[in-house]
PDB file of C-alpha atoms in Angstrom:
ATOM      1  CA  PHE A1032      17.304  13.457   0.570  1.00  0.00           C
ATOM      2  CA  LEU A1033      19.082  12.250   3.703  1.00  0.00           C
ATOM      3  CA  VAL A1034      16.364   9.634   4.287  1.00  0.00           C
ATOM      4  CA  ILE A1035      16.550   8.482   0.653  1.00  0.00           C
ATOM      5  CA  GLY A1036      20.328   8.118   0.888  1.00  0.00           C
ATOM      6  CA  LEU A1037      20.116   6.292   4.216  1.00  0.00           C
ATOM      7  CA  LEU A1038      17.521   3.810   2.982  1.00  0.00           C
ATOM      8  CA  TYR A1039      19.349   3.240  -0.302  1.00  0.00           C
ATOM      9  CA  ALA A1040      22.546   2.557   1.652  1.00  0.00           C
ATOM     10  CA  VAL A1041      20.712  -0.029   3.777  1.00  0.00           C
ATOM     11  CA  ASN A1042      19.344  -1.592   0.596  1.00  0.00           C
ATOM     12  CA  GLN A1043      22.769  -1.792  -1.035  1.00  0.00           C
ATOM     13  CA  PHE A1044      25.147  -2.556   1.826  1.00  0.00           C
ATOM     14  CA  VAL A1045      23.022  -4.314   4.458  1.00  0.00           C
ATOM     15  CA  LEU A1046      20.295  -6.106   2.512  1.00  0.00           C
ATOM     16  CA  LEU A1047      22.554  -6.374  -0.570  1.00  0.00           C
ATOM     17  CA  SER A1048      19.543  -5.605  -2.829  1.00  0.00           C
ATOM     18  CA  PHE A1049      18.286  -9.099  -2.024  1.00  0.00           C
ATOM     19  CA  MET A1050      14.683 -10.145  -1.446  1.00  0.00           C
ATOM     20  CA  ASN A1051      14.914 -11.822   1.924  1.00  0.00           C
ATOM     21  CA  SER A1052      11.350 -13.086   2.234  1.00  0.00           C
ATOM     22  CA  ALA A1053       8.697 -15.022   0.357  1.00  0.00           C
ATOM     23  CA  ASP A1054       6.444 -11.938   0.561  1.00  0.00           C
ATOM     24  CA  GLU A1055       8.905  -9.893  -1.473  1.00  0.00           C
ATOM     25  CA  HIS A1056       9.369 -12.676  -4.037  1.00  0.00           C
ATOM     26  CA  SER A1057       5.593 -12.974  -4.398  1.00  0.00           C
ATOM     27  CA  CYS A1058       5.291  -9.233  -5.074  1.00  0.00           C
ATOM     28  CA  TYR A1059       8.197  -9.467  -7.524  1.00  0.00           C
ATOM     29  CA  PHE A1060       6.414 -12.344  -9.285  1.00  0.00           C
ATOM     30  CA  LEU A1061       3.293 -10.209  -9.792  1.00  0.00           C
ATOM     31  CA  ALA A1062       5.404  -7.212 -10.840  1.00  0.00           C
ATOM     32  CA  GLU A1063       6.984  -9.279 -13.616  1.00  0.00           C
ATOM     33  CA  CYS A1064       3.540 -10.498 -14.683  1.00  0.00           C
ATOM     34  CA  ILE A1065       2.327  -6.891 -14.854  1.00  0.00           C
ATOM     35  CA  ARG A1066       5.351  -5.959 -16.969  1.00  0.00           C
ATOM     36  CA  ASN A1067       4.094  -8.604 -19.408  1.00  0.00           C
ATOM     37  CA  LEU A1068       0.570  -7.118 -19.215  1.00  0.00           C
ATOM     38  CA  ARG A1069      -0.754 -10.095 -17.266  1.00  0.00           C
ATOM     39  CA  LEU A1070      -1.951 -10.726 -13.719  1.00  0.00           C
ATOM     40  CA  TRP A1071      -0.768 -14.327 -13.578  1.00  0.00           C
ATOM     41  CA  ALA A1072       1.529 -16.705 -15.453  1.00  0.00           C
ATOM     42  CA  THR A1073       0.794 -20.033 -17.099  1.00  0.00           C
ATOM     43  CA  PRO A1074       2.038 -22.857 -14.859  1.00  0.00           C
ATOM     44  CA  PRO A1075       4.937 -24.864 -16.283  1.00  0.00           C
ATOM     45  CA  PRO A1076       4.743 -28.615 -16.905  1.00  0.00           C
ATOM     46  CA  LEU A1077       4.917 -30.616 -13.658  1.00  0.00           C
ATOM     47  CA  ALA A1078       3.712 -27.473 -11.905  1.00  0.00           C
ATOM     48  CA  GLU A1079       3.624 -29.142  -8.477  1.00  0.00           C
ATOM     49  CA  PHE A1080       7.424 -29.100  -8.443  1.00  0.00           C
ATOM     50  CA  PHE A1081       7.405 -25.300  -8.699  1.00  0.00           C
ATOM     51  CA  ASP A1082       5.238 -24.546  -5.676  1.00  0.00           C
ATOM     52  CA  VAL A1083       6.710 -21.763  -3.540  1.00  0.00           C
ATOM     53  CA  VAL A1084       5.395 -19.866  -0.535  1.00  0.00           C
ATOM     54  CA  HIS A1085       2.880 -17.074  -1.305  1.00  0.00           C
ATOM     55  CA  VAL A1086       2.782 -17.827  -5.046  1.00  0.00           C
ATOM     56  CA  GLY A1087      -0.441 -19.641  -5.820  1.00  0.00           C
ATOM     57  CA  ASN A1088      -0.638 -22.500  -8.302  1.00  0.00           C
ATOM     58  CA  LYS A1089      -4.262 -23.409  -8.794  1.00  0.00           C
ATOM     59  CA  GLY A1090      -6.920 -23.526 -11.483  1.00  0.00           C
ATOM     60  CA  GLY A1091      -4.406 -23.285 -14.312  1.00  0.00           C
ATOM     61  CA  LYS A1092      -2.989 -20.023 -12.947  1.00  0.00           C
ATOM     62  CA  TRP A1093       0.355 -19.216 -11.356  1.00  0.00           C
ATOM     63  CA  PHE A1094      -0.242 -16.066  -9.311  1.00  0.00           C
ATOM     64  CA  SER A1095       0.800 -13.905  -6.395  1.00  0.00           C
ATOM     65  CA  VAL A1096      -1.456 -14.101  -3.345  1.00  0.00           C
ATOM     66  CA  TYR A1097      -1.072 -10.361  -2.667  1.00  0.00           C
ATOM     67  CA  PRO A1098      -2.983  -7.296  -3.936  1.00  0.00           C
ATOM     68  CA  PRO A1099      -1.556  -5.473  -6.974  1.00  0.00           C
ATOM     69  CA  GLY A1100      -0.920  -2.007  -5.476  1.00  0.00           C
ATOM     70  CA  TRP A1101       2.761  -2.369  -4.613  1.00  0.00           C
ATOM     71  CA  PRO A1102       3.616  -4.802  -7.464  1.00  0.00           C
ATOM     72  CA  LEU A1103       2.305  -2.214  -9.958  1.00  0.00           C
ATOM     73  CA  LEU A1104       4.788   0.380  -8.670  1.00  0.00           C
ATOM     74  CA  PHE A1105       7.473  -2.305  -8.448  1.00  0.00           C
ATOM     75  CA  SER A1106       6.903  -3.145 -12.111  1.00  0.00           C
ATOM     76  CA  LEU A1107       7.497   0.502 -13.064  1.00  0.00           C
ATOM     77  CA  GLY A1108      10.755   0.485 -11.117  1.00  0.00           C
ATOM     78  CA  LEU A1109      11.846  -2.706 -12.838  1.00  0.00           C
ATOM     79  CA  SER A1110      10.979  -1.297 -16.264  1.00  0.00           C
ATOM     80  CA  PHE A1111      13.156   1.796 -15.703  1.00  0.00           C
ATOM     81  CA  GLY A1112      15.963   0.058 -13.809  1.00  0.00           C
ATOM     82  CA  MET A1113      14.999   1.843 -10.561  1.00  0.00           C
ATOM     83  CA  GLU A1114      13.646  -1.088  -8.557  1.00  0.00           C
ATOM     84  CA  ASN A1115      16.078  -0.374  -5.677  1.00  0.00           C
ATOM     85  CA  TRP A1116      14.934   3.261  -5.437  1.00  0.00           C
ATOM     86  CA  ILE A1117      11.127   2.936  -5.376  1.00  0.00           C
ATOM     87  CA  ASN A1118      10.668   2.075  -1.702  1.00  0.00           C
ATOM     88  CA  PRO A1119      13.293   4.556  -0.434  1.00  0.00           C
ATOM     89  CA  LEU A1120      11.595   7.309  -2.466  1.00  0.00           C
ATOM     90  CA  LEU A1121       8.093   6.420  -1.274  1.00  0.00           C
ATOM     91  CA  THR A1122       9.276   6.186   2.318  1.00  0.00           C
ATOM     92  CA  ALA A1123      11.104   9.525   2.179  1.00  0.00           C
ATOM     93  CA  VAL A1124       8.038  11.332   0.817  1.00  0.00           C
ATOM     94  CA  ALA A1125       5.875   9.599   3.430  1.00  0.00           C
ATOM     95  CA  ILE A1126       8.127  10.684   6.300  1.00  0.00           C
ATOM     96  CA  ALA A1127       8.125  14.280   5.003  1.00  0.00           C
ATOM     97  CA  LEU A1128       4.317  14.291   4.955  1.00  0.00           C
ATOM     98  CA  PHE A1129       4.245  12.668   8.381  1.00  0.00           C
ATOM     99  CA  TYR A1130       6.508  15.405   9.754  1.00  0.00           C
ATOM    100  CA  THR A1131       4.376  18.131   8.184  1.00  0.00           C
ATOM    101  CA  SER A1132       1.193  16.576   9.575  1.00  0.00           C
ATOM    102  CA  ILE A1133       2.587  16.480  13.111  1.00  0.00           C
ATOM    103  CA  GLN A1134       3.642  20.120  12.783  1.00  0.00           C
ATOM    104  CA  ARG A1135       0.040  21.074  12.022  1.00  0.00           C
ATOM    105  CA  LEU A1136      -1.120  19.445  15.265  1.00  0.00           C
ATOM    106  CA  PHE A1137       1.721  19.946  17.752  1.00  0.00           C
ATOM    107  CA  GLN A1138       4.855  21.978  18.398  1.00  0.00           C
ATOM    108  CA  PRO A1139       7.753  21.760  15.880  1.00  0.00           C
ATOM    109  CA  ILE A1140       9.920  20.014  18.487  1.00  0.00           C
ATOM    110  CA  THR A1141       7.314  17.263  18.755  1.00  0.00           C
ATOM    111  CA  ALA A1142       7.373  16.767  15.003  1.00  0.00           C
ATOM    112  CA  PHE A1143      11.173  16.730  14.977  1.00  0.00           C
ATOM    113  CA  VAL A1144      11.565  14.232  17.840  1.00  0.00           C
ATOM    114  CA  GLY A1145       8.797  11.993  16.519  1.00  0.00           C
ATOM    115  CA  THR A1146      10.348  11.911  13.054  1.00  0.00           C
ATOM    116  CA  ILE A1147      13.825  11.159  14.434  1.00  0.00           C
ATOM    117  CA  LEU A1148      12.411   8.279  16.477  1.00  0.00           C
ATOM    118  CA  ILE A1149      10.788   6.824  13.361  1.00  0.00           C
ATOM    119  CA  ILE A1150      13.861   7.228  11.161  1.00  0.00           C
ATOM    120  CA  SER A1151      16.102   5.590  13.762  1.00  0.00           C
ATOM    121  CA  SER A1152      13.832   2.557  14.110  1.00  0.00           C
ATOM    122  CA  PRO A1153      15.221  -0.664  12.563  1.00  0.00           C
ATOM    123  CA  PHE A1154      11.656  -1.575  11.527  1.00  0.00           C
ATOM    124  CA  PHE A1155      11.457   1.650   9.514  1.00  0.00           C
ATOM    125  CA  LEU A1156      14.923   1.255   7.990  1.00  0.00           C
ATOM    126  CA  PHE A1157      14.599  -2.358   6.924  1.00  0.00           C
ATOM    127  CA  ASN A1158      11.078  -2.013   5.523  1.00  0.00           C
ATOM    128  CA  GLY A1159      11.871   1.224   3.727  1.00  0.00           C
ATOM    129  CA  ALA A1160      14.954  -0.334   2.143  1.00  0.00           C
ATOM    130  CA  SER A1161      13.348  -3.650   1.233  1.00  0.00           C
ATOM    131  CA  TYR A1162      10.859  -4.809  -1.389  1.00  0.00           C
ATOM    132  CA  PHE A1163       7.875  -5.183   0.941  1.00  0.00           C
ATOM    133  CA  SER A1164       4.539  -3.445   0.391  1.00  0.00           C
ATOM    134  CA  HIS A1165       4.841  -1.563   3.707  1.00  0.00           C
ATOM    135  CA  ALA A1166       6.438   1.499   2.090  1.00  0.00           C
ATOM    136  CA  THR A1167       3.550   1.914  -0.347  1.00  0.00           C
ATOM    137  CA  ALA A1168       1.058   1.546   2.500  1.00  0.00           C
ATOM    138  CA  PHE A1169       2.991   4.078   4.615  1.00  0.00           C
ATOM    139  CA  PHE A1170       2.995   6.496   1.687  1.00  0.00           C
ATOM    140  CA  CYS A1171      -0.770   6.128   1.198  1.00  0.00           C
ATOM    141  CA  ILE A1172      -1.427   6.541   4.925  1.00  0.00           C
ATOM    142  CA  SER A1173       0.747   9.670   5.090  1.00  0.00           C
ATOM    143  CA  VAL A1174      -0.977  11.214   2.067  1.00  0.00           C
ATOM    144  CA  PHE A1175      -4.351  10.401   3.617  1.00  0.00           C
ATOM    145  CA  TYR A1176      -3.516  11.912   7.010  1.00  0.00           C
ATOM    146  CA  TYR A1177      -1.974  15.063   5.528  1.00  0.00           C
ATOM    147  CA  SER A1178      -4.855  15.534   3.094  1.00  0.00           C
ATOM    148  CA  TYR A1179      -7.396  15.046   5.857  1.00  0.00           C
ATOM    149  CA  LEU A1180      -5.811  17.755   7.994  1.00  0.00           C
ATOM    150  CA  ARG A1181      -5.829  20.103   5.009  1.00  0.00           C
ATOM    151  CA  TRP A1182      -9.429  19.113   4.254  1.00  0.00           C
ATOM    152  CA  ARG A1183     -10.532  19.931   7.805  1.00  0.00           C
ATOM    153  CA  ALA A1184      -8.850  23.319   7.555  1.00  0.00           C
ATOM    154  CA  SER A1185     -10.231  24.101   4.099  1.00  0.00           C
ATOM    155  CA  PRO A1186     -12.529  21.548   2.383  1.00  0.00           C
ATOM    156  CA  HIS A1187     -11.175  21.995  -1.127  1.00  0.00           C
ATOM    157  CA  ILE A1188     -12.025  19.383  -3.756  1.00  0.00           C
ATOM    158  CA  LEU A1189      -8.304  18.685  -4.301  1.00  0.00           C
ATOM    159  CA  TRP A1190      -7.942  17.314  -0.761  1.00  0.00           C
ATOM    160  CA  ALA A1191     -11.040  15.172  -1.161  1.00  0.00           C
ATOM    161  CA  VAL A1192      -9.630  13.668  -4.364  1.00  0.00           C
ATOM    162  CA  LEU A1193      -6.259  12.978  -2.705  1.00  0.00           C
ATOM    163  CA  LEU A1194      -8.054  11.404   0.249  1.00  0.00           C
ATOM    164  CA  GLY A1195      -9.931   9.077  -2.079  1.00  0.00           C
ATOM    165  CA  LEU A1196      -6.860   8.161  -4.107  1.00  0.00           C
ATOM    166  CA  ALA A1197      -4.725   7.522  -1.014  1.00  0.00           C
ATOM    167  CA  ALA A1198      -7.380   5.438   0.746  1.00  0.00           C
ATOM    168  CA  GLY A1199      -8.264   3.529  -2.419  1.00  0.00           C
ATOM    169  CA  TYR A1200      -4.718   2.740  -3.480  1.00  0.00           C
ATOM    170  CA  GLY A1201      -3.870   1.780   0.096  1.00  0.00           C
ATOM    171  CA  LEU A1202      -6.780  -0.660   0.096  1.00  0.00           C
ATOM    172  CA  ASN A1203      -5.326  -2.241  -3.047  1.00  0.00           C
ATOM    173  CA  THR A1204      -1.955  -2.573  -1.325  1.00  0.00           C
ATOM    174  CA  ARG A1205      -2.596  -3.676   2.265  1.00  0.00           C
ATOM    175  CA  TYR A1206      -6.351  -3.645   2.669  1.00  0.00           C
ATOM    176  CA  LEU A1207      -6.620  -4.649   6.339  1.00  0.00           C
ATOM    177  CA  THR A1208      -3.974  -2.098   7.352  1.00  0.00           C
ATOM    178  CA  MET A1209      -5.726   0.662   5.450  1.00  0.00           C
ATOM    179  CA  VAL A1210      -9.181  -0.190   6.797  1.00  0.00           C
ATOM    180  CA  ALA A1211      -7.886  -0.118  10.371  1.00  0.00           C
ATOM    181  CA  LEU A1212      -6.167   3.257   9.950  1.00  0.00           C
ATOM    182  CA  ILE A1213      -8.779   5.195   7.983  1.00  0.00           C
ATOM    183  CA  ALA A1214     -11.907   3.829   9.704  1.00  0.00           C
ATOM    184  CA  PRO A1215     -11.670   6.236  12.706  1.00  0.00           C
ATOM    185  CA  PHE A1216     -11.556   9.235  10.356  1.00  0.00           C
ATOM    186  CA  LEU A1217     -14.536   8.009   8.357  1.00  0.00           C
ATOM    187  CA  MET A1218     -16.481   7.366  11.558  1.00  0.00           C
ATOM    188  CA  PHE A1219     -15.646  10.831  12.888  1.00  0.00           C
ATOM    189  CA  GLU A1220     -16.686  12.508   9.643  1.00  0.00           C
ATOM    190  CA  SER A1221     -19.933  10.500   9.578  1.00  0.00           C
ATOM    191  CA  VAL A1222     -20.802  11.472  13.156  1.00  0.00           C
ATOM    192  CA  GLU A1223     -20.084  15.140  12.387  1.00  0.00           C
ATOM    193  CA  ILE A1224     -22.514  15.034   9.452  1.00  0.00           C
ATOM    194  CA  LEU A1225     -25.229  13.114  11.322  1.00  0.00           C
ATOM    195  CA  LYS A1226     -25.100  15.560  14.223  1.00  0.00           C
ATOM    196  CA  GLY A1227     -25.297  18.543  11.896  1.00  0.00           C
ATOM    197  CA  ARG A1228     -21.868  19.920  12.745  1.00  0.00           C
ATOM    198  CA  GLN A1229     -20.669  19.315   9.189  1.00  0.00           C
ATOM    199  CA  ARG A1230     -22.539  19.732   5.899  1.00  0.00           C
ATOM    200  CA  TRP A1231     -22.393  17.091   3.179  1.00  0.00           C
ATOM    201  CA  LEU A1232     -20.087  18.582   0.555  1.00  0.00           C
ATOM    202  CA  VAL A1233     -19.163  17.799  -3.022  1.00  0.00           C
ATOM    203  CA  GLY A1234     -15.843  16.584  -1.646  1.00  0.00           C
ATOM    204  CA  HIS A1235     -17.603  13.884   0.366  1.00  0.00           C
ATOM    205  CA  THR A1236     -19.252  12.631  -2.804  1.00  0.00           C
ATOM    206  CA  LEU A1237     -15.985  12.663  -4.741  1.00  0.00           C
ATOM    207  CA  PHE A1238     -14.196  10.807  -1.960  1.00  0.00           C
ATOM    208  CA  GLY A1239     -16.944   8.193  -1.853  1.00  0.00           C
ATOM    209  CA  VAL A1240     -16.976   7.682  -5.618  1.00  0.00           C
ATOM    210  CA  ILE A1241     -13.179   7.279  -5.808  1.00  0.00           C
ATOM    211  CA  LEU A1242     -13.083   4.932  -2.834  1.00  0.00           C
ATOM    212  CA  ILE A1243     -15.907   2.774  -4.191  1.00  0.00           C
ATOM    213  CA  ALA A1244     -14.138   2.607  -7.574  1.00  0.00           C
ATOM    214  CA  PHE A1245     -10.956   1.287  -5.925  1.00  0.00           C
ATOM    215  CA  VAL A1246     -12.923  -1.200  -3.830  1.00  0.00           C
ATOM    216  CA  ALA A1247     -14.645  -2.392  -7.009  1.00  0.00           C
ATOM    217  CA  LEU A1248     -11.248  -2.795  -8.688  1.00  0.00           C
ATOM    218  CA  ASN A1249     -10.066  -4.885  -5.764  1.00  0.00           C
ATOM    219  CA  PHE A1250     -13.116  -7.133  -6.003  1.00  0.00           C
ATOM    220  CA  TYR A1251     -12.643  -7.401  -9.777  1.00  0.00           C
ATOM    221  CA  TYR A1252      -9.004  -8.381  -9.260  1.00  0.00           C
ATOM    222  CA  ASN A1253     -10.210 -11.123  -6.918  1.00  0.00           C
ATOM    223  CA  TYR A1254     -12.628 -12.292  -9.596  1.00  0.00           C
ATOM    224  CA  LEU A1255      -9.962 -12.403 -12.311  1.00  0.00           C
ATOM    225  CA  ILE A1256      -7.691 -14.566 -10.163  1.00  0.00           C
ATOM    226  CA  THR A1257     -10.133 -16.696  -8.186  1.00  0.00           C
ATOM    227  CA  GLY A1258     -13.416 -16.500 -10.091  1.00  0.00           C
ATOM    228  CA  ASN A1259     -15.100 -15.079  -6.979  1.00  0.00           C
ATOM    229  CA  PHE A1260     -15.389 -11.334  -6.239  1.00  0.00           C
ATOM    230  CA  LEU A1261     -15.277 -11.950  -2.482  1.00  0.00           C
ATOM    231  CA  ASP A1262     -12.496 -14.551  -2.412  1.00  0.00           C
ATOM    232  CA  PRO A1263      -9.019 -12.922  -2.354  1.00  0.00           C
ATOM    233  CA  PRO A1264      -6.087 -14.851  -3.859  1.00  0.00           C
ATOM    234  CA  ASN A1265      -4.454 -15.646  -0.503  1.00  0.00           C
ATOM    235  CA  HIS A1266      -7.641 -17.309   0.790  1.00  0.00           C
ATOM    236  CA  PHE A1267      -8.297 -18.945  -2.592  1.00  0.00           C
ATOM    237  CA  TYR A1268      -4.913 -20.667  -2.459  1.00  0.00           C
ATOM    238  CA  HIS A1269      -4.826 -21.228   1.307  1.00  0.00           C
ATOM    239  CA  SER A1270      -8.436 -21.803   2.376  1.00  0.00           C
ATOM    240  CA  TRP A1271      -7.313 -22.173   6.000  1.00  0.00           C
ATOM    241  CA  GLU A1272      -6.124 -18.537   6.193  1.00  0.00           C
ATOM    242  CA  ARG A1273      -8.095 -16.246   8.482  1.00  0.00           C
ATOM    243  CA  LEU A1274      -7.636 -12.715   9.821  1.00  0.00           C
ATOM    244  CA  GLY A1275      -4.300 -12.556  11.610  1.00  0.00           C
ATOM    245  CA  PHE A1276      -3.303 -15.830   9.894  1.00  0.00           C
TER     246      PHE A1276
END
């Protein structure tokens, strides 16, 4: 609750509940489209005069260049008048899971000091209080890490399902971030199975099915916006974009 209050205070009194970047406005644009049960808007007349950064205007569609994971949650916040609370809430839950995960690996003092260092970081405070997608990604990563530790201790189907949901939703929020952070775990699990130190379980199958479903949704979203399963909206609108910009 302290973290929620701190982040909400930063949102209200430092950021003034204002979207300070084009990234946030682009996510807000998609959130409003989702509220209207659409993934893009119809461009207005003289559409070239309404071009803004990170909002595509091509092929008769006016669209956000970002994945729909965070804008979907943003749209729920907007619908219930809680748009200023969504990221603080997600970030607070994520930090609690992060703390619990560290406790399972190290001494309590390590978890405490590590958590304090994160909470006191301006990067953490400003992202957790803003309207960026980082909070959703942090939440998904924290759920994934915590669920994986629980899975390794006791491979219950519940943890496999949470692993799949966290990884999949994270991929539909910040796909490169999520790939980079979950790949080592997937590689480790694969090596364990190949070397016979771990049996293939029902949970592995469930995780794979859920993850593939989310990946398919991401490709389908690309198709709906760009007409090409493998061409994401940001590259469709800015063909010069590459990894790392």
